[in-house]
Amino acid sequence: MRTLLIGAAVLLTIPGGPALAQTQEAQAQDVAYEELQRGQNDAAIRKIDQDEALREADAASLINLGVALAREGRAEEARRMFEAAARSEDRRPLETADGRWVDSRKLARDAIRRLASDGFRTGR
């Protein structure tokens, strides 16, 4: 069984810090981290959308895609991504920008609440 660690600056902690997945061997799994850090939401959406298997199964990808969609004003699509991450079998810890490790499902639920309260207005 391969263990994955998630190194992240999760978007729910700071406005611009998306998740970055990496394996225990420190090989980065590209979940559009750099694009989201630069505020390139369209590029992040394209990058995550091009890998359907990753998008559908990976909690970090679902959360990042949700954030990019929310930043673009696509709240209902973003909510669907966050809800998928909250139900995902790919449940694992994500490291937040402040160095805490938080369960991916909790982060997804936090994103849903944030979407309802401010719509990620500060994330752009």
mmCIF file with all atom_site columns, N, CA and C in Angstrom, residues 2-74:
data_model
loop_
_atom_site.group_PDB
_atom_site.id
_atom_site.type_symbol
_atom_site.label_atom_id
_atom_site.label_alt_id
_atom_site.label_comp_id
_atom_site.label_asym_id
_atom_site.label_entity_id
_atom_site.label_seq_id
_atom_site.pdbx_PDB_ins_code
_atom_site.Cartn_x
_atom_site.Cartn_y
_atom_site.Cartn_z
_atom_site.occupancy
_atom_site.B_iso_or_equiv
_atom_site.pdbx_formal_charge
_atom_site.auth_seq_id
_atom_site.auth_comp_id
_atom_site.auth_asym_id
_atom_site.auth_atom_id
_atom_site.pdbx_PDB_model_num
ATOM 1   N N  . ARG A 1 2  ? 0.637   2.131  -0.918  1.00 0.00 ? 2  ARG A N  1
ATOM 2   C CA . ARG A 1 2  ? 1.431   3.351  -1.016  1.00 0.00 ? 2  ARG A CA 1
ATOM 3   C C  . ARG A 1 2  ? 0.783   4.444  -0.177  1.00 0.00 ? 2  ARG A C  1
ATOM 4   N N  . THR A 1 3  ? 1.561   5.061  0.666   1.00 0.00 ? 3  THR A N  1
ATOM 5   C CA . THR A 1 3  ? 1.075   6.144  1.505   1.00 0.00 ? 3  THR A CA 1
ATOM 6   C C  . THR A 1 3  ? 1.356   7.465  0.823   1.00 0.00 ? 3  THR A C  1
ATOM 7   N N  . LEU A 1 4  ? 0.364   8.322  0.791   1.00 0.00 ? 4  LEU A N  1
ATOM 8   C CA . LEU A 1 4  ? 0.538   9.656  0.222   1.00 0.00 ? 4  LEU A CA 1
ATOM 9   C C  . LEU A 1 4  ? 0.489   10.669 1.334   1.00 0.00 ? 4  LEU A C  1
ATOM 10  N N  . LEU A 1 5  ? 1.372   11.598 1.281   1.00 0.00 ? 5  LEU A N  1
ATOM 11  C CA . LEU A 1 5  ? 1.327   12.746 2.167   1.00 0.00 ? 5  LEU A CA 1
ATOM 12  C C  . LEU A 1 5  ? 0.941   13.941 1.331   1.00 0.00 ? 5  LEU A C  1
ATOM 13  N N  . ILE A 1 6  ? 0.220   14.847 1.883   1.00 0.00 ? 6  ILE A N  1
ATOM 14  C CA . ILE A 1 6  ? -0.191  16.034 1.167   1.00 0.00 ? 6  ILE A CA 1
ATOM 15  C C  . ILE A 1 6  ? 0.532   17.218 1.776   1.00 0.00 ? 6  ILE A C  1
ATOM 16  N N  . GLY A 1 7  ? 1.387   17.837 0.991   1.00 0.00 ? 7  GLY A N  1
ATOM 17  C CA . GLY A 1 7  ? 2.019   19.080 1.425   1.00 0.00 ? 7  GLY A CA 1
ATOM 18  C C  . GLY A 1 7  ? 1.223   20.201 0.812   1.00 0.00 ? 7  GLY A C  1
ATOM 19  N N  . ALA A 1 8  ? 0.711   21.104 1.609   1.00 0.00 ? 8  ALA A N  1
ATOM 20  C CA . ALA A 1 8  ? -0.196  22.082 1.037   1.00 0.00 ? 8  ALA A CA 1
ATOM 21  C C  . ALA A 1 8  ? -0.175  23.401 1.766   1.00 0.00 ? 8  ALA A C  1
ATOM 22  N N  . ALA A 1 9  ? -0.558  24.399 1.034   1.00 0.00 ? 9  ALA A N  1
ATOM 23  C CA . ALA A 1 9  ? -0.951  25.666 1.616   1.00 0.00 ? 9  ALA A CA 1
ATOM 24  C C  . ALA A 1 9  ? -2.429  25.743 1.268   1.00 0.00 ? 9  ALA A C  1
ATOM 25  N N  . VAL A 1 10 ? -3.264  25.188 2.084   1.00 0.00 ? 10 VAL A N  1
ATOM 26  C CA . VAL A 1 10 ? -4.654  24.991 1.729   1.00 0.00 ? 10 VAL A CA 1
ATOM 27  C C  . VAL A 1 10 ? -5.383  26.318 1.653   1.00 0.00 ? 10 VAL A C  1
ATOM 28  N N  . LEU A 1 11 ? -6.190  26.446 0.623   1.00 0.00 ? 11 LEU A N  1
ATOM 29  C CA . LEU A 1 11 ? -6.889  27.674 0.306   1.00 0.00 ? 11 LEU A CA 1
ATOM 30  C C  . LEU A 1 11 ? -7.821  28.156 1.407   1.00 0.00 ? 11 LEU A C  1
ATOM 31  N N  . LEU A 1 12 ? -8.195  27.287 2.270   1.00 0.00 ? 12 LEU A N  1
ATOM 32  C CA . LEU A 1 12 ? -9.136  27.678 3.305   1.00 0.00 ? 12 LEU A CA 1
ATOM 33  C C  . LEU A 1 12 ? -8.444  28.416 4.429   1.00 0.00 ? 12 LEU A C  1
ATOM 34  N N  . THR A 1 13 ? -7.140  28.332 4.471   1.00 0.00 ? 13 THR A N  1
ATOM 35  C CA . THR A 1 13 ? -6.392  28.967 5.537   1.00 0.00 ? 13 THR A CA 1
ATOM 36  C C  . THR A 1 13 ? -5.916  30.351 5.131   1.00 0.00 ? 13 THR A C  1
ATOM 37  N N  . ILE A 1 14 ? -5.458  30.481 3.898   1.00 0.00 ? 14 ILE A N  1
ATOM 38  C CA . ILE A 1 14 ? -5.035  31.767 3.379   1.00 0.00 ? 14 ILE A CA 1
ATOM 39  C C  . ILE A 1 14 ? -5.661  31.952 2.014   1.00 0.00 ? 14 ILE A C  1
ATOM 40  N N  . PRO A 1 15 ? -5.880  33.170 1.570   1.00 0.00 ? 15 PRO A N  1
ATOM 41  C CA . PRO A 1 15 ? -6.579  33.395 0.317   1.00 0.00 ? 15 PRO A CA 1
ATOM 42  C C  . PRO A 1 15 ? -5.960  32.728 -0.895  1.00 0.00 ? 15 PRO A C  1
ATOM 43  N N  . GLY A 1 16 ? -4.669  32.643 -1.016  1.00 0.00 ? 16 GLY A N  1
ATOM 44  C CA . GLY A 1 16 ? -4.089  32.132 -2.248  1.00 0.00 ? 16 GLY A CA 1
ATOM 45  C C  . GLY A 1 16 ? -3.401  30.807 -2.130  1.00 0.00 ? 16 GLY A C  1
ATOM 46  N N  . GLY A 1 17 ? -3.563  30.045 -1.073  1.00 0.00 ? 17 GLY A N  1
ATOM 47  C CA . GLY A 1 17 ? -2.759  28.855 -0.867  1.00 0.00 ? 17 GLY A CA 1
ATOM 48  C C  . GLY A 1 17 ? -3.464  27.555 -1.168  1.00 0.00 ? 17 GLY A C  1
ATOM 49  N N  . PRO A 1 18 ? -3.365  27.034 -2.384  1.00 0.00 ? 18 PRO A N  1
ATOM 50  C CA . PRO A 1 18 ? -4.020  25.778 -2.729  1.00 0.00 ? 18 PRO A CA 1
ATOM 51  C C  . PRO A 1 18 ? -3.263  24.554 -2.224  1.00 0.00 ? 18 PRO A C  1
ATOM 52  N N  . ALA A 1 19 ? -3.854  23.395 -2.409  1.00 0.00 ? 19 ALA A N  1
ATOM 53  C CA . ALA A 1 19 ? -3.249  22.148 -1.966  1.00 0.00 ? 19 ALA A CA 1
ATOM 54  C C  . ALA A 1 19 ? -2.237  21.650 -2.987  1.00 0.00 ? 19 ALA A C  1
ATOM 55  N N  . LEU A 1 20 ? -1.197  21.014 -2.507  1.00 0.00 ? 20 LEU A N  1
ATOM 56  C CA . LEU A 1 20 ? -0.196  20.397 -3.365  1.00 0.00 ? 20 LEU A CA 1
ATOM 57  C C  . LEU A 1 20 ? 0.038   19.004 -2.837  1.00 0.00 ? 20 LEU A C  1
ATOM 58  N N  . ALA A 1 21 ? -0.291  18.007 -3.638  1.00 0.00 ? 21 ALA A N  1
ATOM 59  C CA . ALA A 1 21 ? -0.131  16.631 -3.204  1.00 0.00 ? 21 ALA A CA 1
ATOM 60  C C  . ALA A 1 21 ? 1.266   16.155 -3.528  1.00 0.00 ? 21 ALA A C  1
ATOM 61  N N  . GLN A 1 22 ? 1.839   15.384 -2.623  1.00 0.00 ? 22 GLN A N  1
ATOM 62  C CA . GLN A 1 22 ? 3.113   14.773 -2.943  1.00 0.00 ? 22 GLN A CA 1
ATOM 63  C C  . GLN A 1 22 ? 3.211   13.430 -2.255  1.00 0.00 ? 22 GLN A C  1
ATOM 64  N N  . THR A 1 23 ? 3.921   12.517 -2.886  1.00 0.00 ? 23 THR A N  1
ATOM 65  C CA . THR A 1 23 ? 4.063   11.183 -2.329  1.00 0.00 ? 23 THR A CA 1
ATOM 66  C C  . THR A 1 23 ? 5.092   11.200 -1.230  1.00 0.00 ? 23 THR A C  1
ATOM 67  N N  . GLN A 1 24 ? 5.158   10.096 -0.538  1.00 0.00 ? 24 GLN A N  1
ATOM 68  C CA . GLN A 1 24 ? 6.145   9.961  0.518   1.00 0.00 ? 24 GLN A CA 1
ATOM 69  C C  . GLN A 1 24 ? 7.558   10.111 -0.051  1.00 0.00 ? 24 GLN A C  1
ATOM 70  N N  . GLU A 1 25 ? 7.730   9.741  -1.315  1.00 0.00 ? 25 GLU A N  1
ATOM 71  C CA . GLU A 1 25 ? 9.026   9.875  -1.976  1.00 0.00 ? 25 GLU A CA 1
ATOM 72  C C  . GLU A 1 25 ? 9.285   11.303 -2.428  1.00 0.00 ? 25 GLU A C  1
ATOM 73  N N  . ALA A 1 26 ? 8.404   12.239 -2.061  1.00 0.00 ? 26 ALA A N  1
ATOM 74  C CA . ALA A 1 26 ? 8.538   13.664 -2.355  1.00 0.00 ? 26 ALA A CA 1
ATOM 75  C C  . ALA A 1 26 ? 8.441   13.976 -3.835  1.00 0.00 ? 26 ALA A C  1
ATOM 76  N N  . GLN A 1 27 ? 7.775   13.125 -4.592  1.00 0.00 ? 27 GLN A N  1
ATOM 77  C CA . GLN A 1 27 ? 7.506   13.432 -5.986  1.00 0.00 ? 27 GLN A CA 1
ATOM 78  C C  . GLN A 1 27 ? 6.184   14.191 -6.026  1.00 0.00 ? 27 GLN A C  1
ATOM 79  N N  . ALA A 1 28 ? 6.198   15.366 -6.587  1.00 0.00 ? 28 ALA A N  1
ATOM 80  C CA . ALA A 1 28 ? 4.996   16.207 -6.577  1.00 0.00 ? 28 ALA A CA 1
ATOM 81  C C  . ALA A 1 28 ? 3.949   15.663 -7.538  1.00 0.00 ? 28 ALA A C  1
ATOM 82  N N  . GLN A 1 29 ? 2.723   15.680 -7.093  1.00 0.00 ? 29 GLN A N  1
ATOM 83  C CA . GLN A 1 29 ? 1.571   15.358 -7.917  1.00 0.00 ? 29 GLN A CA 1
ATOM 84  C C  . GLN A 1 29 ? 0.935   16.706 -8.261  1.00 0.00 ? 29 GLN A C  1
ATOM 85  N N  . ASP A 1 30 ? 0.898   17.034 -9.525  1.00 0.00 ? 30 ASP A N  1
ATOM 86  C CA . ASP A 1 30 ? 0.484   18.369 -9.920  1.00 0.00 ? 30 ASP A CA 1
ATOM 87  C C  . ASP A 1 30 ? -1.023  18.532 -9.808  1.00 0.00 ? 30 ASP A C  1
ATOM 88  N N  . VAL A 1 31 ? -1.443  19.324 -8.849  1.00 0.00 ? 31 VAL A N  1
ATOM 89  C CA . VAL A 1 31 ? -2.858  19.642 -8.668  1.00 0.00 ? 31 VAL A CA 1
ATOM 90  C C  . VAL A 1 31 ? -3.081  21.148 -8.818  1.00 0.00 ? 31 VAL A C  1
ATOM 91  N N  . ALA A 1 32 ? -2.339  21.732 -9.755  1.00 0.00 ? 32 ALA A N  1
ATOM 92  C CA . ALA A 1 32 ? -2.469  23.148 -10.135 1.00 0.00 ? 32 ALA A CA 1
ATOM 93  C C  . ALA A 1 32 ? -2.101  24.104 -9.012  1.00 0.00 ? 32 ALA A C  1
ATOM 94  N N  . TYR A 1 33 ? -1.209  23.699 -8.167  1.00 0.00 ? 33 TYR A N  1
ATOM 95  C CA . TYR A 1 33 ? -0.771  24.539 -7.049  1.00 0.00 ? 33 TYR A CA 1
ATOM 96  C C  . TYR A 1 33 ? -0.207  25.871 -7.527  1.00 0.00 ? 33 TYR A C  1
ATOM 97  N N  . GLU A 1 34 ? 0.753   25.813 -8.435  1.00 0.00 ? 34 GLU A N  1
ATOM 98  C CA . GLU A 1 34 ? 1.404   27.050 -8.877  1.00 0.00 ? 34 GLU A CA 1
ATOM 99  C C  . GLU A 1 34 ? 0.431   27.985 -9.582  1.00 0.00 ? 34 GLU A C  1
ATOM 100 N N  . GLU A 1 35 ? -0.450  27.434 -10.384 1.00 0.00 ? 35 GLU A N  1
ATOM 101 C CA . GLU A 1 35 ? -1.428  28.264 -11.086 1.00 0.00 ? 35 GLU A CA 1
ATOM 102 C C  . GLU A 1 35 ? -2.333  28.995 -10.092 1.00 0.00 ? 35 GLU A C  1
ATOM 103 N N  . LEU A 1 36 ? -2.788  28.277 -9.082  1.00 0.00 ? 36 LEU A N  1
ATOM 104 C CA . LEU A 1 36 ? -3.653  28.906 -8.085  1.00 0.00 ? 36 LEU A CA 1
ATOM 105 C C  . LEU A 1 36 ? -2.892  29.934 -7.261  1.00 0.00 ? 36 LEU A C  1
ATOM 106 N N  . GLN A 1 37 ? -1.644  29.654 -6.956  1.00 0.00 ? 37 GLN A N  1
ATOM 107 C CA . GLN A 1 37 ? -0.829  30.628 -6.217  1.00 0.00 ? 37 GLN A CA 1
ATOM 108 C C  . GLN A 1 37 ? -0.703  31.927 -6.997  1.00 0.00 ? 37 GLN A C  1
ATOM 109 N N  . ARG A 1 38 ? -0.598  31.821 -8.311  1.00 0.00 ? 38 ARG A N  1
ATOM 110 C CA . ARG A 1 38 ? -0.457  33.008 -9.167  1.00 0.00 ? 38 ARG A CA 1
ATOM 111 C C  . ARG A 1 38 ? -1.804  33.635 -9.526  1.00 0.00 ? 38 ARG A C  1
ATOM 112 N N  . GLY A 1 39 ? -2.896  33.049 -9.052  1.00 0.00 ? 39 GLY A N  1
ATOM 113 C CA . GLY A 1 39 ? -4.218  33.587 -9.371  1.00 0.00 ? 39 GLY A CA 1
ATOM 114 C C  . GLY A 1 39 ? -4.676  33.246 -10.777 1.00 0.00 ? 39 GLY A C  1
ATOM 115 N N  . GLN A 1 40 ? -4.062  32.247 -11.396 1.00 0.00 ? 40 GLN A N  1
ATOM 116 C CA . GLN A 1 40 ? -4.414  31.834 -12.760 1.00 0.00 ? 40 GLN A CA 1
ATOM 117 C C  . GLN A 1 40 ? -5.481  30.734 -12.684 1.00 0.00 ? 40 GLN A C  1
ATOM 118 N N  . ASN A 1 41 ? -6.677  31.156 -12.354 1.00 0.00 ? 41 ASN A N  1
ATOM 119 C CA . ASN A 1 41 ? -7.763  30.213 -12.118 1.00 0.00 ? 41 ASN A CA 1
ATOM 120 C C  . ASN A 1 41 ? -8.137  29.417 -13.352 1.00 0.00 ? 41 ASN A C  1
ATOM 121 N N  . ASP A 1 42 ? -8.218  30.070 -14.510 1.00 0.00 ? 42 ASP A N  1
ATOM 122 C CA . ASP A 1 42 ? -8.553  29.355 -15.747 1.00 0.00 ? 42 ASP A CA 1
ATOM 123 C C  . ASP A 1 42 ? -7.524  28.279 -16.049 1.00 0.00 ? 42 ASP A C  1
ATOM 124 N N  . ALA A 1 43 ? -6.250  28.605 -15.877 1.00 0.00 ? 43 ALA A N  1
ATOM 125 C CA . ALA A 1 43 ? -5.188  27.623 -16.126 1.00 0.00 ? 43 ALA A CA 1
ATOM 126 C C  . ALA A 1 43 ? -5.295  26.465 -15.137 1.00 0.00 ? 43 ALA A C  1
ATOM 127 N N  . ALA A 1 44 ? -5.625  26.763 -13.887 1.00 0.00 ? 44 ALA A N  1
ATOM 128 C CA . ALA A 1 44 ? -5.788  25.704 -12.882 1.00 0.00 ? 44 ALA A CA 1
ATOM 129 C C  . ALA A 1 44 ? -6.943  24.784 -13.250 1.00 0.00 ? 44 ALA A C  1
ATOM 130 N N  . ILE A 1 45 ? -8.047  25.367 -13.677 1.00 0.00 ? 45 ILE A N  1
ATOM 131 C CA . ILE A 1 45 ? -9.216  24.570 -14.077 1.00 0.00 ? 45 ILE A CA 1
ATOM 132 C C  . ILE A 1 45 ? -8.849  23.660 -15.241 1.00 0.00 ? 45 ILE A C  1
ATOM 133 N N  . ARG A 1 46 ? -8.180  24.211 -16.250 1.00 0.00 ? 46 ARG A N  1
ATOM 134 C CA . ARG A 1 46 ? -7.781  23.404 -17.417 1.00 0.00 ? 46 ARG A CA 1
ATOM 135 C C  . ARG A 1 46 ? -6.854  22.264 -17.004 1.00 0.00 ? 46 ARG A C  1
ATOM 136 N N  . LYS A 1 47 ? -5.887  22.558 -16.156 1.00 0.00 ? 47 LYS A N  1
ATOM 137 C CA . LYS A 1 47 ? -4.911  21.537 -15.749 1.00 0.00 ? 47 LYS A CA 1
ATOM 138 C C  . LYS A 1 47 ? -5.595  20.393 -15.014 1.00 0.00 ? 47 LYS A C  1
ATOM 139 N N  . ILE A 1 48 ? -6.455  20.711 -14.079 1.00 0.00 ? 48 ILE A N  1
ATOM 140 C CA . ILE A 1 48 ? -7.118  19.657 -13.312 1.00 0.00 ? 48 ILE A CA 1
ATOM 141 C C  . ILE A 1 48 ? -8.134  18.927 -14.177 1.00 0.00 ? 48 ILE A C  1
ATOM 142 N N  . ASP A 1 49 ? -8.867  19.650 -15.018 1.00 0.00 ? 49 ASP A N  1
ATOM 143 C CA . ASP A 1 49 ? -9.875  19.028 -15.881 1.00 0.00 ? 49 ASP A CA 1
ATOM 144 C C  . ASP A 1 49 ? -9.275  18.065 -16.893 1.00 0.00 ? 49 ASP A C  1
ATOM 145 N N  . GLN A 1 50 ? -8.036  18.280 -17.293 1.00 0.00 ? 50 GLN A N  1
ATOM 146 C CA . GLN A 1 50 ? -7.463  17.412 -18.325 1.00 0.00 ? 50 GLN A CA 1
ATOM 147 C C  . GLN A 1 50 ? -7.153  16.006 -17.810 1.00 0.00 ? 50 GLN A C  1
ATOM 148 N N  . ASP A 1 51 ? -7.115  15.804 -16.507 1.00 0.00 ? 51 ASP A N  1
ATOM 149 C CA . ASP A 1 51 ? -6.858  14.490 -15.927 1.00 0.00 ? 51 ASP A CA 1
ATOM 150 C C  . ASP A 1 51 ? -8.107  14.039 -15.173 1.00 0.00 ? 51 ASP A C  1
ATOM 151 N N  . GLU A 1 52 ? -9.032  13.422 -15.898 1.00 0.00 ? 52 GLU A N  1
ATOM 152 C CA . GLU A 1 52 ? -10.329 13.066 -15.322 1.00 0.00 ? 52 GLU A CA 1
ATOM 153 C C  . GLU A 1 52 ? -10.201 12.111 -14.137 1.00 0.00 ? 52 GLU A C  1
ATOM 154 N N  . ALA A 1 53 ? -9.307  11.127 -14.235 1.00 0.00 ? 53 ALA A N  1
ATOM 155 C CA . ALA A 1 53 ? -9.147  10.168 -13.134 1.00 0.00 ? 53 ALA A CA 1
ATOM 156 C C  . ALA A 1 53 ? -8.671  10.871 -11.871 1.00 0.00 ? 53 ALA A C  1
ATOM 157 N N  . LEU A 1 54 ? -7.722  11.787 -12.010 1.00 0.00 ? 54 LEU A N  1
ATOM 158 C CA . LEU A 1 54 ? -7.215  12.538 -10.866 1.00 0.00 ? 54 LEU A CA 1
ATOM 159 C C  . LEU A 1 54 ? -8.314  13.407 -10.284 1.00 0.00 ? 54 LEU A C  1
ATOM 160 N N  . ARG A 1 55 ? -9.011  14.114 -11.150 1.00 0.00 ? 55 ARG A N  1
ATOM 161 C CA . ARG A 1 55 ? -10.058 15.017 -10.694 1.00 0.00 ? 55 ARG A CA 1
ATOM 162 C C  . ARG A 1 55 ? -11.148 14.276 -9.937  1.00 0.00 ? 55 ARG A C  1
ATOM 163 N N  . GLU A 1 56 ? -11.501 13.095 -10.396 1.00 0.00 ? 56 GLU A N  1
ATOM 164 C CA . GLU A 1 56 ? -12.615 12.388 -9.782  1.00 0.00 ? 56 GLU A CA 1
ATOM 165 C C  . GLU A 1 56 ? -12.242 11.654 -8.499  1.00 0.00 ? 56 GLU A C  1
ATOM 166 N N  . ALA A 1 57 ? -10.968 11.352 -8.309  1.00 0.00 ? 57 ALA A N  1
ATOM 167 C CA . ALA A 1 57 ? -10.594 10.514 -7.180  1.00 0.00 ? 57 ALA A CA 1
ATOM 168 C C  . ALA A 1 57 ? -9.722  11.211 -6.145  1.00 0.00 ? 57 ALA A C  1
ATOM 169 N N  . ASP A 1 58 ? -9.129  12.315 -6.467  1.00 0.00 ? 58 ASP A N  1
ATOM 170 C CA . ASP A 1 58 ? -8.135  12.932 -5.607  1.00 0.00 ? 58 ASP A CA 1
ATOM 171 C C  . ASP A 1 58 ? -8.723  14.114 -4.851  1.00 0.00 ? 58 ASP A C  1
ATOM 172 N N  . ALA A 1 59 ? -8.715  14.032 -3.521  1.00 0.00 ? 59 ALA A N  1
ATOM 173 C CA . ALA A 1 59 ? -9.312  15.082 -2.691  1.00 0.00 ? 59 ALA A CA 1
ATOM 174 C C  . ALA A 1 59 ? -8.648  16.436 -2.917  1.00 0.00 ? 59 ALA A C  1
ATOM 175 N N  . ALA A 1 60 ? -7.324  16.467 -3.017  1.00 0.00 ? 60 ALA A N  1
ATOM 176 C CA . ALA A 1 60 ? -6.624  17.741 -3.223  1.00 0.00 ? 60 ALA A CA 1
ATOM 177 C C  . ALA A 1 60 ? -7.028  18.369 -4.551  1.00 0.00 ? 60 ALA A C  1
ATOM 178 N N  . SER A 1 61 ? -7.150  17.557 -5.598  1.00 0.00 ? 61 SER A N  1
ATOM 179 C CA . SER A 1 61 ? -7.568  18.079 -6.900  1.00 0.00 ? 61 SER A CA 1
ATOM 180 C C  . SER A 1 61 ? -8.982  18.622 -6.854  1.00 0.00 ? 61 SER A C  1
ATOM 181 N N  . LEU A 1 62 ? -9.873  17.876 -6.197  1.00 0.00 ? 62 LEU A N  1
ATOM 182 C CA . LEU A 1 62 ? -11.259 18.329 -6.089  1.00 0.00 ? 62 LEU A CA 1
ATOM 183 C C  . LEU A 1 62 ? -11.355 19.650 -5.339  1.00 0.00 ? 62 LEU A C  1
ATOM 184 N N  . ILE A 1 63 ? -10.602 19.769 -4.257  1.00 0.00 ? 63 ILE A N  1
ATOM 185 C CA . ILE A 1 63 ? -10.625 21.016 -3.484  1.00 0.00 ? 63 ILE A CA 1
ATOM 186 C C  . ILE A 1 63 ? -10.052 22.158 -4.311  1.00 0.00 ? 63 ILE A C  1
ATOM 187 N N  . ASN A 1 64 ? -8.916  21.935 -4.975  1.00 0.00 ? 64 ASN A N  1
ATOM 188 C CA . ASN A 1 64 ? -8.310  22.998 -5.783  1.00 0.00 ? 64 ASN A CA 1
ATOM 189 C C  . ASN A 1 64 ? -9.208  23.405 -6.945  1.00 0.00 ? 64 ASN A C  1
ATOM 190 N N  . LEU A 1 65 ? -9.821  22.412 -7.592  1.00 0.00 ? 65 LEU A N  1
ATOM 191 C CA . LEU A 1 65 ? -10.736 22.743 -8.680  1.00 0.00 ? 65 LEU A CA 1
ATOM 192 C C  . LEU A 1 65 ? -11.910 23.558 -8.144  1.00 0.00 ? 65 LEU A C  1
ATOM 193 N N  . GLY A 1 66 ? -12.426 23.169 -6.999  1.00 0.00 ? 66 GLY A N  1
ATOM 194 C CA . GLY A 1 66 ? -13.517 23.931 -6.385  1.00 0.00 ? 66 GLY A CA 1
ATOM 195 C C  . GLY A 1 66 ? -13.128 25.363 -6.092  1.00 0.00 ? 66 GLY A C  1
ATOM 196 N N  . VAL A 1 67 ? -11.930 25.558 -5.595  1.00 0.00 ? 67 VAL A N  1
ATOM 197 C CA . VAL A 1 67 ? -11.472 26.909 -5.285  1.00 0.00 ? 67 VAL A CA 1
ATOM 198 C C  . VAL A 1 67 ? -11.349 27.739 -6.561  1.00 0.00 ? 67 VAL A C  1
ATOM 199 N N  . ALA A 1 68 ? -10.741 27.162 -7.592  1.00 0.00 ? 68 ALA A N  1
ATOM 200 C CA . ALA A 1 68 ? -10.591 27.893 -8.860  1.00 0.00 ? 68 ALA A CA 1
ATOM 201 C C  . ALA A 1 68 ? -11.959 28.261 -9.420  1.00 0.00 ? 68 ALA A C  1
ATOM 202 N N  . LEU A 1 69 ? -12.896 27.329 -9.371  1.00 0.00 ? 69 LEU A N  1
ATOM 203 C CA . LEU A 1 69 ? -14.253 27.613 -9.866  1.00 0.00 ? 69 LEU A CA 1
ATOM 204 C C  . LEU A 1 69 ? -14.921 28.697 -9.027  1.00 0.00 ? 69 LEU A C  1
ATOM 205 N N  . ALA A 1 70 ? -14.768 28.624 -7.710  1.00 0.00 ? 70 ALA A N  1
ATOM 206 C CA . ALA A 1 70 ? -15.362 29.638 -6.835  1.00 0.00 ? 70 ALA A CA 1
ATOM 207 C C  . ALA A 1 70 ? -14.793 31.010 -7.133  1.00 0.00 ? 70 ALA A C  1
ATOM 208 N N  . ARG A 1 71 ? -13.502 31.082 -7.329  1.00 0.00 ? 71 ARG A N  1
ATOM 209 C CA . ARG A 1 71 ? -12.857 32.365 -7.640  1.00 0.00 ? 71 ARG A CA 1
ATOM 210 C C  . ARG A 1 71 ? -13.374 32.945 -8.951  1.00 0.00 ? 71 ARG A C  1
ATOM 211 N N  . GLU A 1 72 ? -13.809 32.067 -9.852  1.00 0.00 ? 72 GLU A N  1
ATOM 212 C CA . GLU A 1 72 ? -14.338 32.514 -11.140 1.00 0.00 ? 72 GLU A CA 1
ATOM 213 C C  . GLU A 1 72 ? -15.847 32.774 -11.083 1.00 0.00 ? 72 GLU A C  1
ATOM 214 N N  . GLY A 1 73 ? -16.414 32.699 -9.896  1.00 0.00 ? 73 GLY A N  1
ATOM 215 C CA . GLY A 1 73 ? -17.842 32.986 -9.739  1.00 0.00 ? 73 GLY A CA 1
ATOM 216 C C  . GLY A 1 73 ? -18.744 31.814 -10.093 1.00 0.00 ? 73 GLY A C  1
ATOM 217 N N  . ARG A 1 74 ? -18.194 30.632 -10.198 1.00 0.00 ? 74 ARG A N  1
ATOM 218 C CA . ARG A 1 74 ? -18.949 29.439 -10.572 1.00 0.00 ? 74 ARG A CA 1
ATOM 219 C C  . ARG A 1 74 ? -19.260 28.628 -9.307  1.00 0.00 ? 74 ARG A C  1
#
